[in-house]
Amino acid sequence: MPRQESLELTRRVLKHFENDTLDIADDVWREPRGAYVEQDRFVADVEMLRSVPHVIGWAGEVAAPGQYTTKDVMGVPVLVTRGKDGALRAFINGCAHRGAQVADGCGKTRMLQCPYHGWTYGLDGRLTGTPARKMFAGADLDKRGLIPLPIGEQAGLLVVGLSADVDVSTALDGIAEPLSDYGFDHNHHAETRCFDIACNWKLAVDVNFEGYHFPYVHADTLDPLASNNSVYDIYGRNIRWVFPFRDIVAYRDVPETDWPDQFFGTVVYGLFPSCVLIEAPGTSQMLRAYPGRSPGETVVYLSIGAPKEITTEEERAWYKMGIDGAALVLDGQDFPMAAACQRGLEAGVDHIVFGRNEPLLHHLSSVRAQALAGGMR
Ligand code: FES
Ligand SMILES: [Fe+2]
């Protein structure tokens, strides 16, 4: 984020430190259990999620001509390429022959070859080669290729739509400025881990947006380092939540001109509907949560980015340590709590309540309701 904004966040946080306060909501919020356990609501959620744009990666993952990457987005295999012409494209990662995925992971190439029967494709999605092509006379192969999906790049992030009619161009309007200066358009992909969690997708997102649980869930990890004297900002359907490292108090005695460019703490962005960016000095993480096959199942991808290409074993070990630490907190501490809440809701807890000290959970519920009502398509 721009330096001026980082300084302003530090001022706001220091004020909260002095008073031992945090940004709060005006009231409490009740969310009925149906939002997490009912099949009808689950079906409506999935339909809504398929109709809105999703942030799925850093533009730096496909910065150079010939680079490609693959992502699972709500069970849809997505292929993103940077063509020889420099154009960014996305496709359903499904072969025009029988549907197999034509690419896996990420890399750099001139063409893609399906592993099943060897059909080949250009990075522009055109079918360029078919073994025993004569055997397909009458199958209109000239008209077949990879099926394109809408894709855009905003604030250095890749934004994809899961069907042709999704407008990806405005997904990050309003929050593009705070997201600038992170260099997402240069971020390389270090590693991704996948977690299956026995909770509703909304619970998996929400664990990232309140610090009320820090002393209980993260007593031995986050809590000794970070405090919940937090501030938040809302940018339409997107959000930013900022909590400081405890040592930020030392800045009270330092002139602002000597404060660092980057905020001394963790800045968490919620990019509607279910992408979370976690930015702290020395680390850049992206978490994507998608509903599984039932209201109580979620698939989460946790990715860690690197500001430059990883070339040495030492660098690889460094990023492995980073994702190990993130996984320890998320999968070892947060996600089991989300699964515990799901069990309680399934057992009959009639509604849950968000306190005034959990203000962003109010906002997340509110924008989801608006989107379900069709207000954000
Ligand atoms: S499924 Fe791809 S070549 Fe057969
Ligand atoms: Fe947590």
Coordinates of C-alpha atoms and ligand atoms in Angstrom, one line a residue:
M1 CA 0.0 0.0 0.0
P2 CA 1.2 3.6 -0.4
R3 CA 3.5 4.9 2.4
Q4 CA 1.0 7.6 3.4
E5 CA -1.7 5.0 4.0
S6 CA 0.7 2.8 6.0
L7 CA 1.5 5.8 8.2
E8 CA -2.1 6.5 8.7
L9 CA -2.8 2.9 9.8
T10 CA 0.0 3.2 12.3
R11 CA -1.4 6.4 13.8
R12 CA -4.9 4.7 14.1
V13 CA -3.4 1.6 15.6
L14 CA -1.3 3.5 18.1
K15 CA -4.4 5.3 19.3
H16 CA -6.1 2.0 19.9
F17 CA -3.0 0.8 21.8
E18 CA -3.1 3.8 24.1
N19 CA -6.8 3.2 25.0
D20 CA -6.7 -0.6 24.6
T21 CA -9.5 -0.4 22.1
L22 CA -10.2 -1.5 18.5
D23 CA -12.5 -0.5 15.6
I24 CA -15.9 -1.9 16.5
A25 CA -19.4 -2.2 15.0
D26 CA -22.4 -0.3 16.1
D27 CA -24.4 -3.3 17.3
V28 CA -24.3 -7.1 17.4
W29 CA -25.3 -9.3 14.5
R30 CA -27.3 -12.6 14.6
E31 CA -26.8 -15.1 11.8
P32 CA -29.2 -18.0 11.7
R33 CA -27.9 -21.6 11.5
G34 CA -29.5 -22.2 8.1
A35 CA -26.7 -20.1 6.5
Y36 CA -24.3 -22.8 7.4
V37 CA -26.3 -26.1 7.3
E38 CA -29.3 -25.8 5.1
Q39 CA -29.1 -27.5 1.6
D40 CA -31.2 -24.7 0.0
R41 CA -28.9 -22.0 1.2
F42 CA -25.9 -24.1 0.1
V43 CA -27.3 -24.4 -3.4
A44 CA -28.0 -20.6 -3.5
D45 CA -24.5 -19.9 -2.3
V46 CA -22.9 -22.0 -5.0
E47 CA -25.0 -20.4 -7.7
M48 CA -24.1 -16.9 -6.4
L49 CA -20.4 -17.9 -6.2
R50 CA -20.4 -19.1 -9.7
S51 CA -21.8 -15.9 -10.9
V52 CA -19.2 -13.5 -9.5
P53 CA -15.5 -12.9 -10.4
H54 CA -12.8 -14.6 -8.3
V55 CA -9.3 -13.6 -7.5
I56 CA -7.3 -16.7 -8.2
G57 CA -3.6 -15.7 -8.2
W58 CA -0.9 -13.2 -8.7
A59 CA -0.3 -11.7 -12.1
G60 CA 3.4 -12.4 -11.6
E61 CA 2.7 -16.1 -11.9
V62 CA 2.1 -15.6 -15.6
A63 CA 4.1 -12.5 -16.3
A64 CA 6.3 -13.8 -19.1
P65 CA 5.1 -14.9 -22.6
G66 CA 4.7 -18.7 -22.5
Q67 CA 4.0 -19.0 -18.8
Y68 CA 0.9 -20.8 -17.7
T69 CA -0.7 -21.9 -14.4
T70 CA -3.6 -24.0 -13.4
K71 CA -6.1 -23.5 -10.5
D72 CA -9.1 -25.3 -9.1
V73 CA -11.9 -22.7 -8.6
M74 CA -14.9 -24.3 -7.0
G75 CA -14.2 -27.6 -8.7
V76 CA -13.7 -26.0 -12.1
P77 CA -10.2 -26.7 -13.5
V78 CA -9.0 -23.4 -14.8
L79 CA -6.0 -22.8 -17.0
V80 CA -4.4 -19.3 -17.3
T81 CA -1.8 -18.6 -20.0
R82 CA 0.3 -15.7 -21.2
G83 CA 0.5 -16.0 -24.9
K84 CA 3.5 -15.3 -27.2
D85 CA 1.6 -12.1 -28.0
G86 CA 1.7 -11.1 -24.3
A87 CA -2.1 -11.6 -24.0
L88 CA -3.5 -13.0 -20.8
R89 CA -6.1 -15.8 -21.4
A90 CA -8.1 -18.2 -19.3
F91 CA -9.8 -21.5 -20.3
I92 CA -11.6 -24.4 -18.8
N93 CA -8.7 -26.8 -18.4
G94 CA -10.5 -29.5 -20.3
C95 CA -9.5 -31.2 -23.5
A96 CA -11.8 -30.9 -26.6
H97 CA -11.5 -34.6 -27.1
R98 CA -12.7 -36.2 -23.9
G99 CA -12.2 -33.5 -21.3
A100 CA -9.0 -34.4 -19.5
Q101 CA -6.9 -31.6 -18.1
V102 CA -4.4 -30.5 -20.7
A103 CA -2.0 -28.9 -18.2
D104 CA -1.0 -29.5 -14.6
G105 CA 0.7 -27.2 -12.1
C106 CA 2.5 -24.3 -13.7
G107 CA 5.4 -23.7 -16.1
K108 CA 6.6 -22.2 -19.3
T109 CA 6.0 -23.8 -22.7
R110 CA 5.2 -23.1 -26.4
M111 CA 2.3 -25.6 -26.5
L112 CA 0.2 -27.8 -24.2
Q113 CA -0.3 -31.5 -24.8
C114 CA -3.1 -33.5 -23.3
P115 CA -1.7 -36.5 -21.4
Y116 CA -4.5 -38.8 -22.5
H117 CA -4.3 -39.1 -26.3
G118 CA -1.8 -36.4 -27.1
W119 CA -3.9 -33.6 -28.6
T120 CA -2.0 -30.3 -28.6
Y121 CA -3.0 -26.7 -28.0
G122 CA -1.5 -23.3 -28.4
L123 CA -1.4 -21.0 -25.5
D124 CA -4.2 -19.1 -27.3
G125 CA -6.4 -22.3 -26.8
R126 CA -6.4 -23.3 -30.4
L127 CA -6.3 -27.0 -31.2
T128 CA -3.0 -27.4 -33.1
G129 CA -2.5 -31.2 -33.3
T130 CA -4.6 -34.3 -33.3
P131 CA -2.9 -37.8 -33.6
A132 CA -4.8 -39.9 -36.2
R133 CA -6.8 -36.8 -37.2
K134 CA -8.5 -38.7 -40.1
M135 CA -10.3 -40.8 -37.5
F136 CA -12.2 -37.6 -36.5
A137 CA -13.5 -36.6 -39.9
G138 CA -16.9 -35.1 -39.3
A139 CA -16.2 -34.1 -35.7
D140 CA -15.7 -30.4 -36.7
L141 CA -12.3 -30.3 -35.1
D142 CA -11.6 -27.0 -36.9
K143 CA -14.1 -25.4 -34.7
R144 CA -12.9 -27.0 -31.4
G145 CA -10.4 -25.8 -28.9
L146 CA -10.2 -24.9 -25.2
I147 CA -13.2 -23.1 -23.9
P148 CA -12.3 -19.5 -23.0
L149 CA -13.2 -17.9 -19.7
P150 CA -13.2 -14.2 -18.8
I151 CA -10.0 -13.1 -17.2
G152 CA -8.6 -9.8 -16.1
E153 CA -5.7 -8.3 -14.2
Q154 CA -6.4 -5.7 -11.6
A155 CA -3.9 -4.4 -8.9
G156 CA -1.5 -7.2 -10.1
L157 CA -4.1 -9.9 -9.3
L158 CA -5.7 -12.4 -11.7
V159 CA -9.4 -12.2 -11.7
V160 CA -11.4 -15.0 -13.4
G161 CA -15.1 -15.6 -14.2
L162 CA -16.4 -19.2 -14.3
S163 CA -18.8 -18.4 -17.2
A164 CA -18.7 -16.2 -20.2
D165 CA -21.1 -13.6 -18.9
V166 CA -19.1 -12.7 -15.7
D167 CA -17.7 -9.2 -15.8
V168 CA -14.2 -9.4 -14.3
S169 CA -13.2 -5.8 -15.0
T170 CA -14.6 -4.2 -11.8
A171 CA -14.0 -6.8 -9.2
L172 CA -11.4 -4.8 -7.3
D173 CA -12.8 -1.3 -7.9
G174 CA -12.2 0.8 -4.8
I175 CA -9.6 -1.4 -3.3
A176 CA -7.1 -1.3 -6.2
E177 CA -5.3 1.7 -4.6
P178 CA -4.7 0.1 -1.2
L179 CA -3.6 -3.1 -3.0
S180 CA -1.0 -1.2 -5.0
D181 CA 2.7 -1.2 -4.2
Y182 CA 2.7 -4.8 -3.0
G183 CA 4.2 -5.9 -6.4
F184 CA 1.6 -8.6 -7.0
D185 CA 2.4 -8.4 -10.7
H186 CA 5.9 -9.6 -9.8
N187 CA 4.9 -12.2 -7.3
H188 CA 6.1 -15.7 -8.1
H189 CA 4.4 -18.7 -6.8
A190 CA 6.4 -20.5 -4.1
E191 CA 4.0 -23.3 -2.9
T192 CA 0.3 -24.1 -2.5
R193 CA -1.3 -26.5 0.0
C194 CA -4.8 -27.7 -0.1
F195 CA -6.9 -28.4 3.0
D196 CA -10.3 -30.2 3.2
I197 CA -12.2 -28.8 6.2
A198 CA -15.4 -30.0 7.7
C199 CA -17.1 -26.7 7.8
N200 CA -19.2 -24.3 5.7
W201 CA -17.1 -22.2 3.3
K202 CA -18.2 -19.0 5.1
L203 CA -16.7 -20.2 8.4
A204 CA -13.4 -20.9 6.7
V205 CA -13.3 -17.3 5.4
D206 CA -14.5 -15.7 8.6
V207 CA -11.6 -17.1 10.8
N208 CA -9.4 -14.6 9.0
F209 CA -11.3 -11.5 10.0
E210 CA -11.4 -11.2 13.8
G211 CA -8.8 -11.1 16.5
Y212 CA -11.1 -11.9 19.4
H213 CA -9.9 -15.5 19.3
F214 CA -6.2 -14.7 19.4
P215 CA -5.5 -15.3 23.1
Y216 CA -7.4 -18.6 23.1
V217 CA -6.7 -20.2 19.7
H218 CA -3.2 -18.7 19.1
A219 CA -1.9 -18.5 22.6
D220 CA 1.4 -20.0 21.6
T221 CA 1.7 -18.7 18.0
L222 CA 0.2 -15.3 17.0
D223 CA -0.9 -13.9 20.3
P224 CA 2.5 -13.3 21.8
L225 CA 3.5 -11.3 18.7
A226 CA 0.3 -9.6 17.6
S227 CA -2.5 -7.7 19.3
N228 CA -6.2 -7.2 18.5
N229 CA -5.9 -3.4 18.7
S230 CA -7.1 -3.6 15.1
V231 CA -8.6 -1.3 12.5
Y232 CA -10.7 -2.0 9.5
D233 CA -11.8 -0.4 6.2
I234 CA -14.5 -1.3 3.8
Y235 CA -14.3 -0.9 0.0
G236 CA -17.7 -1.8 -1.3
R237 CA -17.8 -5.6 -1.1
N238 CA -14.1 -5.9 -0.3
I239 CA -12.5 -5.3 3.1
R240 CA -9.2 -4.7 4.8
W241 CA -8.4 -5.7 8.4
V242 CA -5.2 -4.6 10.1
F243 CA -3.7 -5.8 13.3
P244 CA -0.3 -4.7 14.6
F245 CA 2.7 -6.5 16.0
R246 CA 2.9 -5.7 19.7
D247 CA 6.3 -4.0 19.3
I248 CA 4.7 -1.3 17.2
V249 CA 4.3 0.7 20.5
A250 CA 8.0 1.6 20.1
Y251 CA 7.0 3.9 17.2
R252 CA 5.4 6.2 19.6
D253 CA 8.8 7.5 20.5
V254 CA 10.0 7.7 16.9
P255 CA 9.4 10.5 14.5
E256 CA 7.0 9.6 11.7
T257 CA 9.6 10.3 9.1
D258 CA 11.5 7.3 10.5
W259 CA 8.5 4.9 10.4
P260 CA 9.0 2.1 7.8
D261 CA 7.1 2.1 4.4
Q262 CA 5.4 -1.2 5.2
F263 CA 2.9 -1.4 8.1
F264 CA 4.5 -3.2 11.1
G265 CA 1.9 -5.9 11.5
T266 CA -0.5 -8.0 9.4
V267 CA -2.8 -6.6 6.8
V268 CA -5.5 -9.0 5.7
Y269 CA -7.6 -8.2 2.6
G270 CA -10.9 -9.9 2.0
L271 CA -11.6 -10.0 -1.7
F272 CA -15.2 -10.9 -2.3
P273 CA -16.4 -13.6 -2.3
S274 CA -13.7 -15.9 -0.8
C275 CA -10.2 -14.8 -1.5
V276 CA -8.0 -13.6 1.4
L277 CA -4.7 -11.9 1.1
I278 CA -2.4 -11.9 4.1
E279 CA 0.4 -9.4 3.9
A280 CA 3.1 -8.9 6.6
P281 CA 6.7 -7.9 6.4
G282 CA 8.5 -10.7 4.6
T283 CA 5.5 -12.7 3.6
S284 CA 2.7 -12.7 1.1
Q285 CA 0.0 -15.3 1.3
M286 CA -3.2 -16.0 -0.6
L287 CA -6.0 -18.2 0.7
R288 CA -8.9 -19.3 -1.4
A289 CA -11.9 -21.0 0.1
Y290 CA -14.5 -22.9 -1.9
P291 CA -17.6 -24.9 -1.0
G292 CA -17.1 -28.6 -1.2
R293 CA -20.0 -31.0 -2.1
S294 CA -22.2 -30.2 0.9
P295 CA -22.9 -27.3 3.3
G296 CA -20.4 -28.7 5.8
E297 CA -17.4 -29.2 3.4
T298 CA -14.8 -26.6 2.3
V299 CA -11.7 -26.8 0.2
V300 CA -9.0 -24.2 1.0
Y301 CA -5.9 -23.4 -1.0
L302 CA -3.2 -21.6 0.8
S303 CA -0.5 -20.2 -1.5
I304 CA 2.7 -18.4 -0.6
G305 CA 4.3 -15.9 -3.0
A306 CA 7.9 -14.8 -3.5
P307 CA 9.0 -11.4 -4.7
K308 CA 11.5 -13.0 -7.1
E309 CA 12.0 -16.4 -8.8
I310 CA 13.1 -19.1 -6.3
T311 CA 16.4 -20.5 -7.6
T312 CA 18.3 -21.9 -4.7
E313 CA 17.7 -24.6 -2.1
E314 CA 18.1 -22.1 0.7
E315 CA 15.3 -20.0 -0.8
R316 CA 13.1 -23.0 -1.3
A317 CA 13.6 -23.9 2.3
W318 CA 12.8 -20.4 3.4
Y319 CA 9.4 -20.4 1.7
K320 CA 8.7 -23.9 2.9
M321 CA 9.3 -22.7 6.4
G322 CA 6.9 -19.8 5.7
I323 CA 4.1 -22.0 4.5
D324 CA 4.7 -24.5 7.3
G325 CA 4.2 -21.6 9.8
A326 CA 1.0 -20.4 8.1
A327 CA -0.3 -23.9 7.9
L328 CA 0.4 -24.4 11.6
V329 CA -1.8 -21.4 12.5
L330 CA -4.5 -21.9 10.0
D331 CA -4.9 -25.7 9.6
G332 CA -3.5 -26.5 13.1
Q333 CA -5.5 -23.8 15.0
D334 CA -8.1 -21.8 13.1
F335 CA -9.7 -24.5 10.9
P336 CA -10.4 -27.0 13.7
M337 CA -12.4 -24.2 15.4
A338 CA -14.3 -23.6 12.2
A339 CA -15.1 -27.3 12.1
A340 CA -16.1 -27.2 15.8
C341 CA -18.6 -24.4 15.0
Q342 CA -20.0 -26.4 12.1
R343 CA -20.6 -29.4 14.4
G344 CA -22.5 -27.2 16.9
L345 CA -24.6 -25.6 14.2
E346 CA -25.5 -29.0 12.7
A347 CA -26.4 -30.2 16.2
G348 CA -28.9 -27.4 16.7
V349 CA -27.3 -24.1 17.8
D350 CA -30.1 -21.9 16.5
H351 CA -28.0 -18.9 15.5
I352 CA -24.6 -17.5 16.0
V353 CA -23.8 -14.0 17.1
F354 CA -21.1 -11.6 16.0
G355 CA -20.0 -9.1 18.7
R356 CA -19.3 -5.5 18.2
N357 CA -15.6 -6.5 18.4
E358 CA -16.1 -8.7 15.3
P359 CA -17.2 -6.0 12.9
L360 CA -16.0 -7.4 9.7
L361 CA -18.0 -10.6 10.2
H362 CA -21.1 -8.3 10.1
H363 CA -20.0 -6.9 6.8
L364 CA -19.2 -10.3 5.3
S365 CA -22.6 -11.6 6.2
S366 CA -24.2 -8.4 4.8
V367 CA -22.5 -8.5 1.4
R368 CA -23.2 -12.2 1.0
A369 CA -26.9 -11.5 1.6
Q370 CA -26.8 -8.7 -0.9
A371 CA -25.1 -10.9 -3.5
L372 CA -27.7 -13.7 -2.9
A373 CA -30.4 -11.2 -3.5
G374 CA -28.8 -10.4 -6.8
G375 CA -27.4 -7.0 -5.9
M376 CA -23.8 -7.7 -6.9
R377 CA -23.9 -9.6 -10.1
Ligands
FES1 S1 -8.8 -36.5 -23.6 FE1 -7.3 -35.1 -24.4 S2 -6.5 -36.2 -26.0 FE2 -8.0 -37.5 -25.4
FE2 FE -6.9 -17.2 13.8

